[in-house]
Coordinates of C-alpha atoms and ligand atoms in Angstrom, one line a residue:
X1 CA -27.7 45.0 23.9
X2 CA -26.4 42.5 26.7
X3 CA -27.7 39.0 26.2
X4 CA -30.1 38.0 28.2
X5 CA -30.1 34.1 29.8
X6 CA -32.4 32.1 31.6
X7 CA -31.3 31.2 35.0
X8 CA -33.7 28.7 37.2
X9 CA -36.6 31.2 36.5
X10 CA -35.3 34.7 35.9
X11 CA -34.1 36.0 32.7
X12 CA -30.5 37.6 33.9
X13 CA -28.0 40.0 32.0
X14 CA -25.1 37.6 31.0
X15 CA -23.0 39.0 33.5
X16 CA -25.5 38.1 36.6
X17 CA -26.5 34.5 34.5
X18 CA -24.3 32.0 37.1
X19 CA -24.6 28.5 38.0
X20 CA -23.5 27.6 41.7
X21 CA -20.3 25.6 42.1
X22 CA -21.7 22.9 43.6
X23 CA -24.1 22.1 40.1
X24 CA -23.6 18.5 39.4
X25 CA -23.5 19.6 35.8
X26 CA -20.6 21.5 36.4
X27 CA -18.9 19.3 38.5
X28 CA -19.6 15.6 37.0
X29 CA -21.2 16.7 33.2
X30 CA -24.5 15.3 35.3
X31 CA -26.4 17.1 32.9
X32 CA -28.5 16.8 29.7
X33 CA -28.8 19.3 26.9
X34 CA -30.7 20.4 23.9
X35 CA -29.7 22.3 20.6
X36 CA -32.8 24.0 19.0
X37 CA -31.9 25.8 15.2
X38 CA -34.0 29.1 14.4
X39 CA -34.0 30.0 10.8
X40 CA -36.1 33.3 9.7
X41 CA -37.7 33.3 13.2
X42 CA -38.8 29.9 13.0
X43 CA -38.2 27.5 15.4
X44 CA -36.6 24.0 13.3
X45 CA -37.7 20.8 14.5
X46 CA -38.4 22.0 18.4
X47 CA -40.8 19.2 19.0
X48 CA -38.4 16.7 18.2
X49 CA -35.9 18.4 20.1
X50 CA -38.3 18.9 23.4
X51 CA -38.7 14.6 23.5
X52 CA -35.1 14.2 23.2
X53 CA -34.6 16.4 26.0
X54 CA -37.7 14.5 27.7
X55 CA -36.1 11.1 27.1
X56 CA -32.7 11.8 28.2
X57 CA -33.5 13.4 31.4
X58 CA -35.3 10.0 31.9
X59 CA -33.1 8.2 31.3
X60 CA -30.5 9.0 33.9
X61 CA -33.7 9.7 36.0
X62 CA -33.2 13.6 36.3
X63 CA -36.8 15.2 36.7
X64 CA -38.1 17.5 34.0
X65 CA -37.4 21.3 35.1
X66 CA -40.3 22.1 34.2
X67 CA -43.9 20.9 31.7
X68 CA -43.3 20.9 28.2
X69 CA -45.1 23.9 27.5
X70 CA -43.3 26.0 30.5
X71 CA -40.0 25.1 28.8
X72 CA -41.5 26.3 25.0
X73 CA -42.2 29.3 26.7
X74 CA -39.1 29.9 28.4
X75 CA -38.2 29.4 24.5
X76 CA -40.2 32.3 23.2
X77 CA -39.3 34.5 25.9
X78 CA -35.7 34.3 25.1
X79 CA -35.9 34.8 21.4
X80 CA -38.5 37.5 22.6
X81 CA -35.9 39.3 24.8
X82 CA -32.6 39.1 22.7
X83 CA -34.1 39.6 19.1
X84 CA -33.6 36.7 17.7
X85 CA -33.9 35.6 14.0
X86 CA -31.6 33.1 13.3
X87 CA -29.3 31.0 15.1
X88 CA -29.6 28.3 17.7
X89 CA -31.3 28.1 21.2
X90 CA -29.3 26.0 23.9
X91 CA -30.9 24.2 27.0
X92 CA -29.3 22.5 29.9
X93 CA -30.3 20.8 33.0
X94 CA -28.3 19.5 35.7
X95 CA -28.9 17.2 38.4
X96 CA -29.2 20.1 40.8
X97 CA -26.8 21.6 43.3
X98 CA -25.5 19.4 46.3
X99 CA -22.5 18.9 48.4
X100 CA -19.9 17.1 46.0
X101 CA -20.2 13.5 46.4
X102 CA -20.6 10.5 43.6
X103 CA -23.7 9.4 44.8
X104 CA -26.6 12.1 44.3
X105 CA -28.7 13.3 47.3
X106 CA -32.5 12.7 47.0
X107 CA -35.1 15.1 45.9
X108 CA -32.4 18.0 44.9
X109 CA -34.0 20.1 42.0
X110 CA -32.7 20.7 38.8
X111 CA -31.0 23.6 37.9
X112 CA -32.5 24.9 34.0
X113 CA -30.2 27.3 32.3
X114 CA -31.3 28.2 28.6
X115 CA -29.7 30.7 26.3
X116 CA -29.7 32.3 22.5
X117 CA -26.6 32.1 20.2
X118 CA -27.2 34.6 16.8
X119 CA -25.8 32.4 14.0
X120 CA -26.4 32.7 10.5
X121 CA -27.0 28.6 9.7
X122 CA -28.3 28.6 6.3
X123 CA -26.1 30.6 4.3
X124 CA -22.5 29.7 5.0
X125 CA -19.9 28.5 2.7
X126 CA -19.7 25.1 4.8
X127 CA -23.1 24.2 3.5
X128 CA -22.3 25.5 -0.2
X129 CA -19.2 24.1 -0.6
X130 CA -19.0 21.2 1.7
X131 CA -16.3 20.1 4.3
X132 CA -13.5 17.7 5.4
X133 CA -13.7 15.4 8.0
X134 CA -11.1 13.4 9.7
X135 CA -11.4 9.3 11.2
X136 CA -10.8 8.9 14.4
X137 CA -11.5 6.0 16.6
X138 CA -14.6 6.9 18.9
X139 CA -13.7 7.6 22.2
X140 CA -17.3 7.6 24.4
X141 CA -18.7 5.6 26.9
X142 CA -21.8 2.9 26.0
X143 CA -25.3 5.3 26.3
X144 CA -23.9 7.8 23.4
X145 CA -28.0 8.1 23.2
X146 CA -28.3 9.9 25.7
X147 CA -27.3 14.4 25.0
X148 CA -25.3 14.4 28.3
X149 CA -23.1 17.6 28.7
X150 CA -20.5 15.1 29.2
X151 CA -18.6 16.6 25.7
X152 CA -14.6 16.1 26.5
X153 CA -14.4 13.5 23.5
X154 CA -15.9 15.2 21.1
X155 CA -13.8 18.0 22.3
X156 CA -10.5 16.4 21.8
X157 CA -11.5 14.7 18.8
X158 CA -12.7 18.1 16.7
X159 CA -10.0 20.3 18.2
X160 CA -7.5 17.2 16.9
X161 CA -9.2 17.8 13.6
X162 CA -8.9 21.0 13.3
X163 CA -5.2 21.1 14.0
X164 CA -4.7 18.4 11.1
X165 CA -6.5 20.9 8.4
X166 CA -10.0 19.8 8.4
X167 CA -13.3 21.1 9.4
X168 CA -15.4 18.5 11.6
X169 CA -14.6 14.1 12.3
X170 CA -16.2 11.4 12.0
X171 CA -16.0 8.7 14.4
X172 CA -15.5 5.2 14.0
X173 CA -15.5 1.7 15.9
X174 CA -15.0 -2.1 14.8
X175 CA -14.3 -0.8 11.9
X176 CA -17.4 1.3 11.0
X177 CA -18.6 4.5 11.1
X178 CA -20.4 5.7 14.5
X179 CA -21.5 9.1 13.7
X180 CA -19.9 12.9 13.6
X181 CA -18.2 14.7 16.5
X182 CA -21.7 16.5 16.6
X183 CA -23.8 15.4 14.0
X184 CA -25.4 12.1 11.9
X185 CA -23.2 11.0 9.4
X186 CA -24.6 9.6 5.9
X187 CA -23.7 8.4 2.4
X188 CA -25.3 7.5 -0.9
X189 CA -23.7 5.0 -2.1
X190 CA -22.6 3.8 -6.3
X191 CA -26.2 2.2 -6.6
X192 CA -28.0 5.1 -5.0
X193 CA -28.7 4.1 -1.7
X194 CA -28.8 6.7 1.0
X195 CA -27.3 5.2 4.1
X196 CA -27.5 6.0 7.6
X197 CA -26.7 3.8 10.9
X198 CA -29.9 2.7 12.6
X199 CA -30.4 4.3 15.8
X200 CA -29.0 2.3 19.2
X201 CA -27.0 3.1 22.3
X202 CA -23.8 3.7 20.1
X203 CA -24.9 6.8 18.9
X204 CA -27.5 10.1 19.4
X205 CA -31.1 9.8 18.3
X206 CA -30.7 12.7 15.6
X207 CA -33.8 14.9 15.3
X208 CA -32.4 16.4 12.2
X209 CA -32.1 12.6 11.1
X210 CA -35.3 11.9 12.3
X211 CA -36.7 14.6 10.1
X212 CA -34.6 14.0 7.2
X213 CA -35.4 10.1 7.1
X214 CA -39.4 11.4 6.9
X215 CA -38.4 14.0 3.6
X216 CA -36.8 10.3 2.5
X217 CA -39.5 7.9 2.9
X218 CA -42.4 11.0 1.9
X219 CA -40.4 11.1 -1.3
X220 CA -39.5 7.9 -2.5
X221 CA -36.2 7.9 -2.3
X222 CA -34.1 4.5 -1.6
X223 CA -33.2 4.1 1.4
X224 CA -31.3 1.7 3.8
X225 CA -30.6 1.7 7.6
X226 CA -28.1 -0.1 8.7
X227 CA -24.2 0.2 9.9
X228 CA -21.5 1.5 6.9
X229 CA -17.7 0.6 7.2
X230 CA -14.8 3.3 7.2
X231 CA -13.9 1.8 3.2
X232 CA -17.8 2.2 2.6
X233 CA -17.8 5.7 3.1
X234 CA -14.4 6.6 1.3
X235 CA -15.9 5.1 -1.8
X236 CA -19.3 6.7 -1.2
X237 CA -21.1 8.4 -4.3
X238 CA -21.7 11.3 -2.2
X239 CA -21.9 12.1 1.9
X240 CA -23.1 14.3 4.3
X241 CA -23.4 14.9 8.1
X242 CA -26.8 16.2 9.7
X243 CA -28.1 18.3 13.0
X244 CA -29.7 21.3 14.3
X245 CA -26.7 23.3 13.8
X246 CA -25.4 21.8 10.3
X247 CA -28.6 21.2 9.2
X248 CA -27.7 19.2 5.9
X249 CA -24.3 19.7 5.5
X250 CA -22.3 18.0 2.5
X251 CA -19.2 16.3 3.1
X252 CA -16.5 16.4 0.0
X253 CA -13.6 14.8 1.9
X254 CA -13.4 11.8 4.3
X255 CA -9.8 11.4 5.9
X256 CA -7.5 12.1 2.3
X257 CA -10.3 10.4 -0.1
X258 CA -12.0 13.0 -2.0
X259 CA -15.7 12.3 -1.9
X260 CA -17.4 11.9 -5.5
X261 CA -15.7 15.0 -7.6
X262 CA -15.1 16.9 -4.6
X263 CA -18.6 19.0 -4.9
X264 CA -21.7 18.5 -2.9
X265 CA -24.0 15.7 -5.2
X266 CA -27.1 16.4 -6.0
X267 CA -28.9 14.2 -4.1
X268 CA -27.6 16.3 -1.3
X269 CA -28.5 19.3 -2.7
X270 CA -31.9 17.8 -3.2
X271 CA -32.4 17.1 0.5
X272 CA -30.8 20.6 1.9
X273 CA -33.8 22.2 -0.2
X274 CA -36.3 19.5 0.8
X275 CA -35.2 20.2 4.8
X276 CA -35.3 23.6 4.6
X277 CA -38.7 24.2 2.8
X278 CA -40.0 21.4 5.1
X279 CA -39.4 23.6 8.2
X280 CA -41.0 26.4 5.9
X281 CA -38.3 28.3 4.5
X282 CA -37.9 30.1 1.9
X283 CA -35.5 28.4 -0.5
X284 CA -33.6 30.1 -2.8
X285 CA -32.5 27.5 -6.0
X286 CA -28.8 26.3 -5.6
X287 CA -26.6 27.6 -8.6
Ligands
PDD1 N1 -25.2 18.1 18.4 N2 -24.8 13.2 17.2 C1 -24.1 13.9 18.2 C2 -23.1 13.2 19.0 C3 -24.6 15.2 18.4 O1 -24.0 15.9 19.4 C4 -25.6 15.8 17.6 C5 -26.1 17.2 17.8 C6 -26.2 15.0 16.6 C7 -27.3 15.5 15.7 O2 -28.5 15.6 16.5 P1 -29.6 16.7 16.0 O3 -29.9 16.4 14.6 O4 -30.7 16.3 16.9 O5 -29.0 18.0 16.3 C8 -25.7 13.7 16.5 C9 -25.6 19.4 18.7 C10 -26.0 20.2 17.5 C11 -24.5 20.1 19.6 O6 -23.9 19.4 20.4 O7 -24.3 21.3 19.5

């Protein structure tokens, strides 16, 4: 079955799904994007994901495509048309299409491209096993909260990763950590503290965060928001990395330091079963 992809109001065989050459997107990453998880047919966190999308687009004052509830449905209709069960859901939305020039022209529309990407996310031996994950200093602008489709430094900075042996980086600046390539980056430190960065400019909002931080608070758990230094995190008791696509993904190895004894904690463990029957999966217990 060809994959079908939504195209400025038509649902189009991959083959026909195209973007003029003129899109800002294209041209100047003048875009913003959303990354939706589906897990057993269910949507993970959407809402979350559909303000996000919201407040970027506001943010660098790009008109919503379309309501909220047009873009759910462009949503279901996708899943609808290519089957899908598990994987992730990707939206972008450029500026629009104009002559190329820095400055924007008035009142161009935006151009709304959505499309489905089969994955299985919730079995895979990253999130049984844990992963790897270089340093390296961050290299993005100042409004890192906004999802622009302006990706090159992440790029460079996983494809570097992965040519030194490990799976994903974290980033750092001033000497602490900013966040993953992709993803939020946390750690539980000797006294049990589960630590994440508060949110600002200097990194994304995470909606996977945003719902793990709930599972922490609903729980109990002890919990502290606030910046964590490179050291900080070599020495943590445990560490993981969250987002739509990850979900909550232990980390056994920052830079050459081998996190706790190398296997996911169980504090982890504890929150990968608490996210996943949140969104109301089935869980399985963890051997
Ligand atoms: N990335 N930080 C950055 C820089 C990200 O790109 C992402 C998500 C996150 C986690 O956000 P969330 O929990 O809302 O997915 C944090 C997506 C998955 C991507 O670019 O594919």
């Amino acid at each position: 079955m060809t994959r079908q992809i939504y195209v400025n109001g038509a649902y189009l065989a991959e083959s026909e799904a195209v973007i003029p050459v003129m899109d800002r997107g294209f041209l100047f990453g003048d875009a913003i994007y959303e990354v939706t998880a589906m897990i057993d047919g269910r949507l993970i966190d959407n809402d979350l994901h559909l303000a996000r999308l919201e407040r970027s687009l506001a943010a660098i004052d790009i008109p919503m495509p379309l309501p909220l509830d047009g873009i759910r449905e462009v949503q279901a209709e996708l899943i609808r048309r290519n089957g899908m069960r598990d994987g992730t859901i990707y939206l972008q939305v450029s500026r629009g299409t104009a002559e190329r020039n820095f400055l924007p022209d008035a009142g161009i529309a935006p151009n709304f491209v959505a499309f489905t990407q089969p994955r299985n996310l919730r079995d895979t031996p990253a999130l049984r096993n844990g992963i790897a994950v270089a340093l390296m200093p961050d290299p993005r602008w100042d409004r890192r909260d906004i999802k622009t489709s302006m990706l090159l430094g992440q790029v460079l900075a996983k494809q570097a990763a992965h040519a030194l042996g490990f799976d994903d980086v974290w980033l750092h600046e001033d000497g602490l950590i900013t966040e993953g390539a992709s993803s939020t980056a946390f750690i539980l430190t000797a006294a049990g503290a589960i630590v994440t960065r508060p949110n600002s400019h200097a990194t994304l909002p995470g909606c996977t965060r945003q719902a793990v931080l709930r599972l922490i608070e609903t729980r109990g758990l002890r919990f502290e928001e606030r910046p964590f230094t490179i050291a900080e995190a070599q020495n943590a008791a445990e560490a993981f990395l969250t987002s739509a696509s990850s979900l909550v993904q232990p980390v056994v190895r920052i830079g050459e330091q081998v996190i706790g004894d190398g296997h996911p904690g169980p504090v982890t463990r504890h929150l990968q079963e608490l996210y996943l029957q949140a969104a109301g999966i089935r869980v399985e217990p963890v051997e």
